[in-house]
Coordinates of N, CA and C in Angstrom, one line a residue:
M1 N -95.7 81.7 -7.4 CA -94.9 82.4 -8.3 C -93.8 81.4 -8.8
S2 N -93.7 81.3 -10.1 CA -92.7 80.5 -10.7 C -91.7 81.3 -11.4
Y3 N -90.5 80.8 -11.5 CA -89.4 81.6 -12.1 C -89.0 80.9 -13.4
Q4 N -88.9 81.7 -14.5 CA -88.6 81.2 -15.8 C -87.2 81.6 -16.1
L5 N -86.4 80.6 -16.6 CA -85.0 80.9 -17.0 C -85.1 81.6 -18.4
K6 N -84.2 82.6 -18.7 CA -84.2 83.2 -20.0 C -83.6 82.2 -21.0
P7 N -84.0 82.3 -22.3 CA -83.4 81.5 -23.3 C -81.9 82.0 -23.5
W8 N -81.1 81.2 -24.0 CA -79.7 81.5 -24.1 C -79.4 82.8 -24.9
H9 N -80.2 83.0 -25.9 CA -79.9 84.2 -26.8 C -80.4 85.5 -26.1
E10 N -81.0 85.5 -24.9 CA -81.4 86.7 -24.2 C -80.5 87.0 -23.0
I11 N -79.6 86.1 -22.8 CA -78.6 86.3 -21.6 C -77.5 87.2 -22.1
P12 N -77.3 88.3 -21.4 CA -76.2 89.2 -21.8 C -74.8 88.6 -21.7
I13 N -73.9 89.0 -22.6 CA -72.6 88.5 -22.6 C -71.9 89.1 -21.3
G14 N -71.3 88.2 -20.5 CA -70.6 88.6 -19.3 C -69.1 88.9 -19.6
S15 N -68.5 88.1 -20.3 CA -67.1 88.3 -20.6 C -66.8 87.4 -21.8
I16 N -65.7 87.8 -22.5 CA -65.2 87.0 -23.6 C -63.8 86.5 -23.4
V17 N -63.6 85.3 -23.6 CA -62.2 84.7 -23.5 C -61.8 84.4 -25.0
P18 N -61.0 85.2 -25.6 CA -60.7 85.1 -27.0 C -59.9 83.8 -27.3
E19 N -59.0 83.4 -26.3 CA -58.3 82.1 -26.5 C -58.0 81.5 -25.2
A20 N -58.1 80.2 -25.1 CA -57.9 79.5 -23.8 C -56.5 79.7 -23.3
G21 N -56.4 79.8 -22.0 CA -55.1 80.0 -21.3 C -54.3 78.7 -21.3
S22 N -53.0 78.8 -21.2 CA -52.2 77.7 -21.1 C -50.9 78.0 -20.3
S23 N -50.5 77.1 -19.4 CA -49.3 77.4 -18.7 C -48.1 77.2 -19.5
K24 N -48.2 76.6 -20.7 CA -47.1 76.5 -21.7 C -46.8 77.9 -22.3
V25 N -47.8 78.7 -22.4 CA -47.7 80.1 -22.9 C -47.3 81.0 -21.8
N26 N -48.0 80.8 -20.6 CA -47.8 81.7 -19.5 C -46.9 81.1 -18.5
H27 N -45.7 81.6 -18.3 CA -44.8 81.1 -17.3 C -45.3 81.4 -15.9
T28 N -45.9 80.4 -15.3 CA -46.6 80.5 -14.0 C -45.7 80.4 -12.8
G29 N -44.5 80.0 -13.0 CA -43.6 79.8 -11.8 C -43.2 81.0 -11.0
S30 N -43.5 82.2 -11.5 CA -43.1 83.4 -10.9 C -43.8 83.7 -9.6
W31 N -45.0 83.1 -9.3 CA -45.7 83.4 -8.1 C -45.5 82.3 -7.0
R32 N -44.5 81.4 -7.3 CA -44.3 80.3 -6.4 C -43.7 80.8 -5.0
M33 N -44.2 80.3 -3.9 CA -43.7 80.6 -2.6 C -42.8 79.5 -2.0
L34 N -43.1 78.3 -2.5 CA -42.3 77.1 -2.0 C -41.8 76.4 -3.3
R35 N -40.6 75.9 -3.1 CA -39.9 75.2 -4.3 C -39.6 73.8 -3.9
P36 N -40.0 72.8 -4.8 CA -39.6 71.4 -4.5 C -38.1 71.2 -4.7
V37 N -37.4 70.7 -3.7 CA -36.0 70.4 -3.8 C -35.9 68.9 -3.8
L38 N -35.2 68.3 -4.8 CA -35.1 66.9 -4.9 C -33.9 66.4 -4.2
N39 N -34.0 65.4 -3.4 CA -32.9 64.7 -2.8 C -32.6 63.5 -3.7
Y40 N -31.5 63.5 -4.5 CA -31.2 62.5 -5.4 C -30.9 61.2 -4.8
D41 N -30.4 61.2 -3.5 CA -30.1 60.0 -2.8 C -31.3 59.2 -2.4
K42 N -32.4 59.9 -2.2 CA -33.7 59.2 -1.8 C -34.5 58.8 -3.0
C43 N -34.4 59.5 -4.1 CA -35.2 59.4 -5.3 C -34.9 58.0 -6.0
T44 N -36.0 57.3 -6.2 CA -35.9 56.0 -6.9 C -36.4 56.0 -8.4
H45 N -36.7 57.2 -8.8 CA -37.2 57.5 -10.2 C -38.5 56.7 -10.4
C46 N -39.3 56.6 -9.4 CA -40.6 55.9 -9.6 C -41.6 56.7 -10.4
L47 N -41.3 58.0 -10.5 CA -42.1 58.9 -11.4 C -43.5 59.2 -10.9
I48 N -43.8 58.9 -9.6 CA -45.1 59.3 -9.0 C -45.2 60.8 -9.0
C49 N -44.2 61.5 -8.7 CA -44.2 63.0 -8.7 C -44.7 63.5 -10.1
W50 N -44.2 62.9 -11.1 CA -44.5 63.3 -12.5 C -46.0 63.0 -12.8
I51 N -46.5 61.9 -12.3 CA -47.9 61.5 -12.5 C -48.8 62.6 -11.9
F52 N -48.5 63.0 -10.7 CA -49.4 63.9 -9.9 C -49.2 65.4 -10.2
C53 N -48.1 65.8 -10.8 CA -47.8 67.2 -11.1 C -48.9 67.8 -12.0
P54 N -49.7 68.8 -11.5 CA -50.7 69.4 -12.3 C -50.2 70.3 -13.3
D55 N -48.9 70.7 -13.3 CA -48.4 71.7 -14.2 C -47.5 71.1 -15.3
D56 N -47.3 69.8 -15.3 CA -46.4 69.1 -16.2 C -45.0 69.8 -16.2
S57 N -44.5 70.1 -15.0 CA -43.3 70.8 -14.8 C -42.1 69.8 -14.4
I58 N -42.3 68.5 -14.5 CA -41.3 67.6 -14.2 C -41.0 66.8 -15.4
P59 N -39.9 67.2 -16.1 CA -39.5 66.4 -17.3 C -38.9 65.1 -17.0
V60 N -39.3 64.1 -17.7 CA -38.8 62.7 -17.5 C -38.5 62.0 -18.8
T61 N -37.7 60.9 -18.7 CA -37.5 60.0 -19.7 C -38.1 58.7 -19.2
P62 N -38.2 57.6 -19.9 CA -38.8 56.4 -19.4 C -38.0 55.9 -18.2
Q63 N -36.8 56.2 -18.0 CA -36.0 55.7 -17.0 C -35.8 56.6 -15.7
E64 N -35.9 57.9 -15.9 CA -35.6 58.8 -14.7 C -36.3 60.1 -14.8
R65 N -36.3 60.7 -13.6 CA -36.8 62.0 -13.4 C -35.7 63.1 -13.5
F66 N -36.0 64.2 -14.0 CA -35.0 65.3 -14.1 C -35.4 66.4 -13.2
E67 N -34.6 67.4 -13.1 CA -34.9 68.6 -12.3 C -36.2 69.3 -12.7
T68 N -36.9 69.8 -11.8 CA -38.2 70.5 -12.0 C -38.0 71.7 -12.9
D69 N -38.9 71.9 -13.8 CA -38.9 73.1 -14.7 C -39.6 74.2 -13.9
F70 N -38.8 75.1 -13.3 CA -39.3 76.1 -12.4 C -39.9 77.3 -13.2
E71 N -39.9 77.3 -14.5 CA -40.6 78.3 -15.3 C -42.1 78.1 -15.1
Y72 N -42.5 76.8 -14.8 CA -43.9 76.5 -14.8 C -44.4 75.9 -13.4
C73 N -43.5 75.5 -12.6 CA -43.8 75.0 -11.3 C -44.4 76.1 -10.4
K74 N -45.6 75.8 -9.9 CA -46.3 76.8 -9.0 C -46.0 76.6 -7.5
G75 N -45.3 75.5 -7.2 CA -45.0 75.3 -5.8 C -46.1 74.7 -5.0
C76 N -47.0 74.0 -5.6 CA -48.2 73.5 -4.9 C -47.9 72.4 -3.9
G77 N -46.8 71.7 -4.1 CA -46.3 70.7 -3.1 C -47.0 69.3 -3.3
I78 N -47.8 69.1 -4.3 CA -48.4 67.8 -4.5 C -47.4 66.8 -4.8
C79 N -46.3 67.1 -5.5 CA -45.2 66.1 -5.8 C -44.6 65.7 -4.5
A80 N -44.4 66.6 -3.5 CA -43.7 66.2 -2.2 C -44.7 65.4 -1.4
V81 N -45.9 65.7 -1.4 CA -46.9 64.9 -0.6 C -47.0 63.5 -1.2
E82 N -47.0 63.3 -2.5 CA -47.3 62.0 -3.1 C -46.0 61.2 -3.1
C83 N -44.8 61.7 -3.0 CA -43.6 60.9 -3.1 C -43.5 59.9 -1.9
P84 N -43.5 58.6 -2.2 CA -43.5 57.6 -1.1 C -42.1 57.5 -0.5
Y85 N -41.1 58.1 -1.0 CA -39.7 58.0 -0.5 C -39.2 59.3 0.2
D86 N -40.1 60.3 0.3 CA -39.8 61.6 0.9 C -38.5 62.2 0.2
A87 N -38.5 62.1 -1.1 CA -37.3 62.6 -1.8 C -37.5 64.1 -2.2
L88 N -38.6 64.6 -1.9 CA -38.9 66.0 -2.3 C -39.2 66.8 -1.0
E89 N -38.6 67.9 -0.8 CA -38.9 68.8 0.3 C -39.3 70.2 -0.2
M90 N -40.3 70.7 0.3 CA -40.8 72.0 -0.1 C -40.0 73.1 0.7
V91 N -39.2 73.9 0.1 CA -38.4 74.9 0.7 C -38.9 76.3 0.3
P92 N -38.9 77.2 1.3 CA -39.4 78.6 0.9 C -38.5 79.2 -0.2
E93 N -39.1 79.7 -1.2 CA -38.5 80.2 -2.4 C -37.4 81.3 -2.0
M94 N -37.8 82.1 -1.0 CA -36.9 83.2 -0.6 C -35.6 82.7 0.0
E95 N -35.6 81.5 0.7 CA -34.4 80.9 1.2 C -33.4 80.6 0.0
I96 N -34.0 80.0 -1.0 CA -33.2 79.6 -2.2 C -32.7 80.8 -2.9
K97 N -33.5 81.8 -3.1 CA -33.0 83.0 -3.7 C -31.9 83.7 -3.0
L98 N -32.0 83.7 -1.6 CA -31.0 84.3 -0.8 C -29.7 83.5 -0.9
K99 N -29.8 82.2 -0.9 CA -28.6 81.4 -1.1 C -27.9 81.6 -2.4
E100 N -28.7 81.7 -3.5 CA -28.2 81.9 -4.8 C -27.5 83.3 -4.9
L101 N -28.1 84.3 -4.2 CA -27.5 85.6 -4.2 C -26.2 85.6 -3.4
E102 N -26.1 84.9 -2.3 CA -24.9 84.8 -1.5 C -23.8 84.2 -2.3
E103 N -24.1 83.1 -3.1 CA -23.1 82.4 -3.9 C -22.6 83.3 -5.0
E104 N -23.5 84.1 -5.6 CA -23.2 85.0 -6.7 C -22.2 86.1 -6.2
I105 N -22.5 86.6 -5.0 CA -21.7 87.7 -4.4 C -20.3 87.2 -4.0
G106 N -20.3 85.9 -3.5 CA -19.1 85.3 -3.1 C -18.8 85.3 -1.7

């Protein structure tokens, strides 16, 4: 018994993607559980974090790295793993939110 694949025009449509998704359109940072926190004293601006960031959420100039764009950062931690100077620490998002709330309340 041999199995024959159907020609492309006989395969039923499974789903339609009307336009490709983009993290520039979809702010994906809202599901983050961990947040990269930069220690500026350890950072040498080698930009290795920027090279490995899959979300392009680390804005840079040719000379230096800036604070992470948390609208798009998913908290994957690749930047912290790849940093040769341990300048990034992954901190639970809830800890940061609680600290921000405490500062707001006073």
